[in-house]
Coordinates of C-alpha atoms in Angstrom, one line a residue:
X871 CA -40.3 29.8 -55.7
X872 CA -42.2 27.8 -53.2
X873 CA -42.8 25.1 -55.8
X874 CA -39.1 25.0 -56.6
X875 CA -38.2 24.7 -52.9
X876 CA -40.6 21.8 -52.4
X877 CA -39.1 20.1 -55.5
X878 CA -35.6 20.4 -54.1
X879 CA -36.5 19.1 -50.7
X880 CA -38.1 16.1 -52.3
X881 CA -34.9 15.4 -54.3
X882 CA -32.7 15.7 -51.2
X883 CA -35.0 13.3 -49.3
X884 CA -34.9 10.8 -52.2
X885 CA -31.1 10.9 -52.4
X886 CA -30.9 10.4 -48.6
X887 CA -32.9 7.2 -48.9
X888 CA -30.7 5.9 -51.8
X889 CA -27.4 6.8 -50.2
X890 CA -28.2 5.7 -46.6
X891 CA -30.1 2.5 -47.4
X892 CA -27.8 -0.3 -46.1
X893 CA -26.7 -3.0 -48.5
X894 CA -27.7 -6.2 -46.8
X895 CA -26.3 -9.7 -47.3
X896 CA -28.2 -12.8 -46.2
X897 CA -27.7 -16.6 -46.5
X898 CA -30.0 -19.5 -46.2
X899 CA -33.5 -18.2 -45.4
X900 CA -34.1 -20.9 -42.8
X901 CA -31.7 -19.4 -40.3
X902 CA -32.8 -16.7 -38.0
X903 CA -31.4 -13.3 -37.0
X904 CA -28.8 -14.8 -34.7
X905 CA -27.1 -16.2 -37.8
X906 CA -26.5 -12.7 -39.2
X907 CA -29.0 -13.1 -42.0
X908 CA -30.6 -9.7 -42.8
X909 CA -33.8 -10.2 -44.7
X910 CA -34.4 -6.9 -46.5
X911 CA -36.0 -6.8 -50.0
X912 CA -33.1 -4.9 -51.4
X913 CA -30.5 -7.4 -50.2
X914 CA -28.7 -9.8 -52.4
X915 CA -28.2 -13.4 -51.4
X916 CA -24.6 -14.0 -52.2
X917 CA -25.0 -17.8 -51.6
X918 CA -27.6 -18.5 -54.2
X919 CA -26.4 -18.5 -57.8
X920 CA -24.4 -20.5 -60.3
X921 CA -20.9 -21.1 -61.7
X922 CA -19.8 -19.4 -64.9
X923 CA -16.5 -19.2 -66.8
X924 CA -14.9 -15.9 -65.7
X925 CA -15.0 -13.7 -68.9
X926 CA -12.5 -11.2 -67.3
X927 CA -10.0 -14.0 -67.0
X928 CA -8.8 -13.0 -63.6
X929 CA -9.4 -16.5 -62.1
X930 CA -7.5 -18.2 -60.7
X931 CA -6.6 -15.4 -58.2
X932 CA -3.1 -16.7 -57.7
X933 CA -0.6 -19.2 -59.3
X934 CA -0.4 -22.2 -57.1
X935 CA 3.2 -22.8 -58.2
X936 CA 4.1 -19.4 -56.7
X937 CA 2.3 -19.7 -53.4
X938 CA 4.8 -21.3 -50.9
X939 CA 2.1 -22.1 -48.4
X940 CA -0.1 -24.8 -50.2
X941 CA -0.1 -28.2 -48.7
X942 CA 0.9 -30.8 -51.3
X943 CA -2.4 -32.7 -50.8
X944 CA -4.3 -29.6 -52.1
X945 CA -1.9 -28.8 -55.0
X946 CA -3.7 -30.6 -57.7
X947 CA -1.7 -29.2 -60.6
X948 CA 1.7 -30.2 -59.1
X949 CA 0.2 -33.6 -58.4
X950 CA -0.5 -34.1 -62.1
X951 CA -4.1 -32.9 -62.7
X952 CA -4.2 -32.4 -66.5
X953 CA -7.2 -30.1 -66.9
X954 CA -7.2 -26.4 -66.0
X955 CA -10.7 -25.2 -66.8
X956 CA -11.8 -25.8 -63.1
X957 CA -9.5 -22.8 -62.2
X958 CA -11.5 -20.4 -64.4
X959 CA -14.9 -20.6 -62.9
X960 CA -16.3 -17.8 -60.7
X961 CA -19.4 -17.7 -58.6
X962 CA -22.3 -15.5 -59.9
X963 CA -25.0 -14.8 -57.4
X964 CA -28.5 -14.8 -59.0
X965 CA -29.4 -11.2 -58.2
X966 CA -26.1 -9.3 -58.3
X967 CA -22.3 -9.6 -58.8
X968 CA -19.8 -10.2 -56.1
X969 CA -17.4 -7.3 -55.5
X970 CA -14.1 -8.2 -57.3
X971 CA -11.6 -9.4 -54.7
X972 CA -8.9 -6.9 -53.9
X973 CA -6.3 -8.2 -51.6
X974 CA -4.7 -4.8 -51.0
X975 CA -8.0 -3.3 -50.1
X976 CA -8.7 -6.2 -47.7
X977 CA -5.4 -5.7 -46.0
X978 CA -6.1 -2.0 -45.6
X979 CA -9.5 -2.6 -44.1
X980 CA -8.0 -5.2 -41.7
X981 CA -4.9 -3.1 -40.8
X982 CA -3.7 -4.0 -37.4
X983 CA -6.2 -6.9 -37.0
X984 CA -5.8 -10.5 -35.9
X985 CA -7.8 -13.2 -37.7
X986 CA -8.2 -16.7 -36.5
X987 CA -9.6 -19.8 -38.3
X988 CA -10.7 -22.6 -35.9
X989 CA -11.7 -26.0 -37.2
X990 CA -10.7 -29.1 -39.1
X991 CA -8.9 -29.6 -42.4
X992 CA -11.6 -27.6 -44.3
X993 CA -10.6 -24.6 -42.2
X994 CA -7.0 -25.5 -43.2
X995 CA -8.2 -25.4 -46.9
X996 CA -9.7 -22.0 -46.4
X997 CA -6.8 -20.6 -44.4
X998 CA -4.2 -21.6 -47.0
X999 CA -6.4 -20.2 -49.7
X1000 CA -6.7 -16.8 -48.0
X1001 CA -3.0 -16.7 -47.2
X1002 CA -2.2 -17.4 -50.9
X1003 CA -4.7 -14.7 -52.1
X1004 CA -3.1 -12.1 -49.8
X1005 CA 0.4 -13.1 -50.7
X1006 CA -0.4 -12.8 -54.4
X1007 CA -1.9 -9.3 -53.8
X1008 CA 1.3 -7.9 -52.2
X1009 CA 4.0 -10.2 -53.5
X1010 CA 6.9 -7.9 -52.6
X1011 CA 5.7 -7.4 -49.0
X1012 CA 7.7 -9.1 -46.2
X1013 CA 5.9 -11.8 -44.3
X1014 CA 6.5 -14.4 -41.6
X1015 CA 5.0 -17.9 -41.2
X1016 CA 5.3 -19.5 -37.8
X1017 CA 3.9 -22.6 -36.2
X1018 CA 3.9 -23.0 -32.4
X1019 CA 1.7 -25.0 -30.0
X1020 CA -0.7 -26.0 -32.7
X1021 CA -1.1 -22.5 -34.0
X1022 CA 0.0 -21.5 -37.5
X1023 CA 0.3 -17.8 -38.2
X1024 CA 0.9 -15.8 -41.4
X1025 CA 1.9 -12.3 -40.6
X1026 CA 2.3 -9.2 -42.8
X1027 CA 4.2 -6.6 -40.7
X1028 CA 3.7 -3.7 -43.1
X1029 CA -0.1 -4.0 -42.5
X1030 CA 0.0 -5.5 -39.0
X1031 CA -2.3 -8.2 -40.2
X1032 CA -2.1 -11.8 -38.9
X1033 CA -4.0 -14.7 -40.3
X1034 CA -3.8 -17.7 -37.9
X1035 CA -5.1 -21.3 -37.9
X1036 CA -5.9 -23.4 -34.9
X1037 CA -6.7 -27.0 -35.8
X1038 CA -9.6 -28.2 -33.7
X1039 CA -12.0 -30.5 -35.6
X1040 CA -14.8 -30.6 -32.9
X1041 CA -14.5 -27.1 -31.3
X1042 CA -15.4 -28.8 -28.0
X1043 CA -12.7 -30.6 -25.9
X1044 CA -11.2 -33.9 -26.8
X1045 CA -9.1 -35.0 -23.8
X1046 CA -6.9 -38.0 -23.0
X1047 CA -7.8 -39.8 -19.7
X1048 CA -6.8 -43.0 -18.0
X1049 CA -9.7 -44.8 -19.6
X1050 CA -9.0 -43.4 -23.1
X1051 CA -9.8 -40.4 -25.3
X1052 CA -13.0 -38.6 -24.2
X1053 CA -15.0 -36.2 -26.4
X1054 CA -16.6 -33.8 -23.9
X1055 CA -19.6 -32.2 -25.5
X1056 CA -20.2 -29.8 -22.6
X1057 CA -16.7 -28.6 -22.3
X1058 CA -14.8 -25.9 -24.3
X1059 CA -11.8 -25.1 -22.3
X1060 CA -9.7 -24.7 -25.4
X1061 CA -11.8 -21.6 -26.1
X1062 CA -9.4 -19.7 -23.9
X1063 CA -6.9 -19.5 -26.8
X1064 CA -9.5 -17.9 -29.1
X1065 CA -9.8 -14.7 -27.1
X1066 CA -8.1 -11.5 -28.2
X1067 CA -8.8 -11.8 -32.0
X1068 CA -10.6 -9.3 -34.1
X1069 CA -12.2 -11.9 -36.4
X1070 CA -13.0 -15.6 -35.7
X1071 CA -14.0 -18.0 -38.4
X1072 CA -15.2 -21.4 -37.1
X1073 CA -15.9 -24.7 -38.8
X1074 CA -16.7 -28.3 -37.7
X1075 CA -18.6 -31.3 -39.0
X1076 CA -16.6 -33.9 -41.0
X1077 CA -14.8 -35.5 -38.1
X1078 CA -18.1 -36.2 -36.3
X1079 CA -18.8 -38.9 -39.0
X1080 CA -15.6 -40.9 -38.6
X1081 CA -15.8 -44.5 -37.4
X1082 CA -13.4 -47.3 -36.8
X1083 CA -9.7 -46.4 -36.9
X1084 CA -10.5 -42.9 -38.1
X1085 CA -12.7 -42.1 -35.0
X1086 CA -10.9 -39.7 -32.7
X1087 CA -12.6 -40.7 -29.4
X1088 CA -13.2 -43.8 -27.3
X1089 CA -16.0 -42.3 -25.2
X1090 CA -18.4 -39.4 -25.4
X1091 CA -19.2 -37.4 -22.2
X1092 CA -22.4 -35.3 -22.2
X1093 CA -24.4 -34.1 -19.2
X1094 CA -22.1 -36.0 -16.9
X1095 CA -22.9 -39.3 -18.5
X1096 CA -20.3 -41.3 -20.5
X1097 CA -21.3 -43.1 -23.7
X1098 CA -19.4 -45.5 -25.9
X1099 CA -21.2 -43.8 -28.8
X1100 CA -24.3 -41.9 -29.7
X1101 CA -26.2 -40.6 -32.8
X1102 CA -23.6 -38.5 -34.5
X1103 CA -26.0 -35.8 -35.5
X1104 CA -27.2 -35.5 -31.9
X1105 CA -23.6 -35.3 -30.7
X1106 CA -22.9 -32.6 -33.3
X1107 CA -25.9 -30.6 -32.1
X1108 CA -24.7 -30.9 -28.4
X1109 CA -21.2 -29.8 -29.3
X1110 CA -22.3 -26.9 -31.5
X1111 CA -24.7 -25.7 -28.8
X1112 CA -21.8 -25.6 -26.3
X1113 CA -19.8 -23.6 -28.9
X1114 CA -22.7 -21.2 -29.3
X1115 CA -22.9 -20.6 -25.6
X1116 CA -19.2 -19.9 -25.5
X1117 CA -19.5 -17.3 -28.2
X1118 CA -22.5 -15.6 -26.4
X1119 CA -20.5 -15.4 -23.2
X1120 CA -17.1 -14.5 -24.4
X1121 CA -17.3 -12.6 -27.6
X1122 CA -18.2 -8.9 -27.7
X1123 CA -19.5 -7.8 -31.1
X1124 CA -17.9 -4.3 -30.8
X1125 CA -14.5 -5.9 -30.8
X1126 CA -14.8 -9.2 -32.7
X1127 CA -16.6 -10.3 -35.9
X1128 CA -17.6 -14.0 -35.8
X1129 CA -18.3 -16.2 -38.9
X1130 CA -19.2 -19.8 -39.1
X1131 CA -18.0 -21.6 -42.2
X1132 CA -21.0 -23.5 -43.5
X1133 CA -21.0 -27.3 -44.2
X1134 CA -18.5 -28.2 -46.9
X1135 CA -20.0 -31.2 -48.9
X1136 CA -18.3 -34.3 -50.1
X1137 CA -18.9 -36.1 -53.4
X1138 CA -17.9 -39.5 -52.1
X1139 CA -20.1 -42.0 -54.0
X1140 CA -22.8 -41.9 -51.4
X1141 CA -20.5 -43.0 -48.5
X1142 CA -21.1 -39.8 -46.5
X1143 CA -24.2 -37.7 -45.8
X1144 CA -24.5 -34.9 -48.3
X1145 CA -22.6 -36.6 -51.2
X1146 CA -24.2 -37.3 -54.5
X1147 CA -24.5 -40.6 -56.4
X1148 CA -21.2 -40.3 -58.3
X1149 CA -17.5 -40.1 -57.3
X1150 CA -15.6 -36.9 -57.9
X1151 CA -13.0 -38.9 -59.9
X1152 CA -12.8 -37.7 -63.5
X1153 CA -15.1 -34.7 -63.0
X1154 CA -14.0 -31.6 -64.9
X1155 CA -17.1 -29.3 -64.9
X1156 CA -19.5 -27.9 -62.2
X1157 CA -23.1 -28.9 -62.1
X1158 CA -24.9 -26.4 -64.2
X1159 CA -27.7 -24.2 -62.8
X1160 CA -28.5 -23.2 -59.3
X1161 CA -30.0 -26.4 -57.9
X1162 CA -28.1 -29.3 -56.5
X1163 CA -29.8 -32.6 -57.5
X1164 CA -28.8 -34.5 -54.5
X1165 CA -29.5 -34.1 -50.8
X1166 CA -27.8 -31.6 -48.5
X1167 CA -25.9 -32.7 -45.4
X1168 CA -28.3 -32.8 -42.4
X1169 CA -25.7 -30.9 -40.5
X1170 CA -26.9 -27.8 -42.3
X1171 CA -30.2 -27.9 -40.5
X1172 CA -28.4 -28.2 -37.2
X1173 CA -26.2 -25.3 -38.0
X1174 CA -29.1 -23.1 -39.0
X1175 CA -31.1 -24.1 -35.9
X1176 CA -28.2 -23.5 -33.4
X1177 CA -27.3 -20.1 -35.0
X1178 CA -30.9 -19.0 -35.0
X1179 CA -31.1 -19.4 -31.2
X1180 CA -27.9 -17.4 -30.5
X1181 CA -28.0 -14.0 -28.8
X1182 CA -28.6 -11.2 -31.3
X1183 CA -26.1 -9.1 -29.2
X1184 CA -23.4 -11.4 -30.5
X1185 CA -24.3 -11.9 -34.2
X1186 CA -22.6 -14.8 -36.1
X1187 CA -22.5 -14.5 -39.8
X1188 CA -23.0 -17.8 -41.6
X1189 CA -20.7 -18.2 -44.6
X1190 CA -23.1 -20.4 -46.3
X1191 CA -20.8 -22.2 -48.7
X1192 CA -22.8 -25.5 -49.0
X1193 CA -24.8 -25.0 -52.2
X1194 CA -22.0 -23.4 -54.2
X1195 CA -19.6 -26.1 -53.1
X1196 CA -22.1 -28.9 -53.8
X1197 CA -22.2 -27.7 -57.4
X1198 CA -18.4 -28.1 -57.7
X1199 CA -18.0 -31.9 -57.9
X1200 CA -15.0 -31.1 -60.2
X1201 CA -13.2 -29.1 -57.5
X1202 CA -11.8 -31.9 -55.3
X1203 CA -8.2 -33.3 -55.5
X1204 CA -9.7 -36.7 -56.3
X1205 CA -6.7 -38.9 -57.5
X1206 CA -4.5 -35.8 -57.6
X1207 CA -3.9 -35.5 -53.9
X1208 CA -0.4 -36.8 -54.1
X1209 CA -1.4 -40.1 -52.4
X1210 CA -0.8 -42.3 -55.4
X1211 CA -3.3 -44.8 -56.6
X1212 CA -4.7 -45.2 -53.1
X1213 CA -6.0 -41.7 -52.9
X1214 CA -9.4 -40.4 -54.1
X1215 CA -10.0 -37.3 -52.0
X1216 CA -13.6 -36.1 -52.6
X1217 CA -13.8 -34.1 -49.3
X1218 CA -11.0 -31.5 -49.6
X1219 CA -10.6 -28.9 -52.4
X1220 CA -7.9 -28.1 -54.9
X1221 CA -5.9 -24.9 -54.5
X1222 CA -6.3 -22.7 -56.3
X1223 CA -10.0 -23.5 -56.4
X1224 CA -13.3 -23.5 -54.6
X1225 CA -12.0 -22.2 -51.2
X1226 CA -10.9 -19.0 -53.0
X1227 CA -14.6 -18.3 -53.6
X1228 CA -15.3 -18.8 -49.9
X1229 CA -12.8 -16.1 -49.2
X1230 CA -14.2 -13.9 -52.0
X1231 CA -17.5 -14.2 -50.2
X1232 CA -15.8 -13.3 -46.9
X1233 CA -14.4 -10.2 -48.5
X1234 CA -17.7 -9.3 -50.1
X1235 CA -19.4 -9.4 -46.7
X1236 CA -16.7 -7.2 -45.1
X1237 CA -17.0 -4.7 -47.9
X1238 CA -20.8 -4.5 -48.2
X1239 CA -22.1 -5.2 -44.7

């Protein structure tokens, strides 16, 4: 009897370990704890893997012709893209499978919550993707779509869930003054509008590279000194550091989850950091395997460094989309952006397409972490 009792105690203890052991998710191993990267041996790195044709045939997750929210520039099929195989790929992490996306489950988990994307047109890409995914999951549910004072909001009253977008390509303040447009790397007054949300998903990088007529500022103000220009990577670091201080001071982890959308790469014939040696025009398949043959945007190092120095009391989860997006040179609108012969968009992404996977990863983290 004593032997049997000892045996049962051992079984109960073993089951407790199996059941209670947390399922951890981590991203790029270079980032520290402040980036929300849990380094446990049983964890699965969702951001390391390869692209495979989905054998279950559930991709794409929505029909772009039936989603009323897609910007024409992202609607590659409507713009005449002839191939469709790019819609059928799914991301397969090396050590596990992603939980299958369930829009109804996501809405139930987020019932009564307010979500805000803040960033540039890549945030716009991801926001439109998520709105289409949720709309496809509950197509008979009433919704509203409003745009006011630079804020676009998709709202599902049956769930009390709102998904909003605030276009802000630098996160820090860009202001008009008597002398011109000034990018203030130490100022983030616009952060006042980010308060009161249950989930914040930030992004910035591409606009820091623009020059000439595409440049958004005339001067850069940092540390009380005004510059005509400065090293763009240094400016990016200053601005992102200001953002990190705002998060540490204004976000309470008990109330708000914070994500940072990793650096989305371009495939622009070497014209921008992080692109490979070929244009995206005419590409119809991902790069095979789990290794990108080109270089990564140097901004990824800055992001990892800044996030690693943030307070652990306000964790920020890095949605590390860089590698998986680098492998998808076939996923850009290219000449199918609706801009005629002049357009060859190798920076944004077709919808349906790669940003859907960014949101599948977001869902996976919410489900498993």
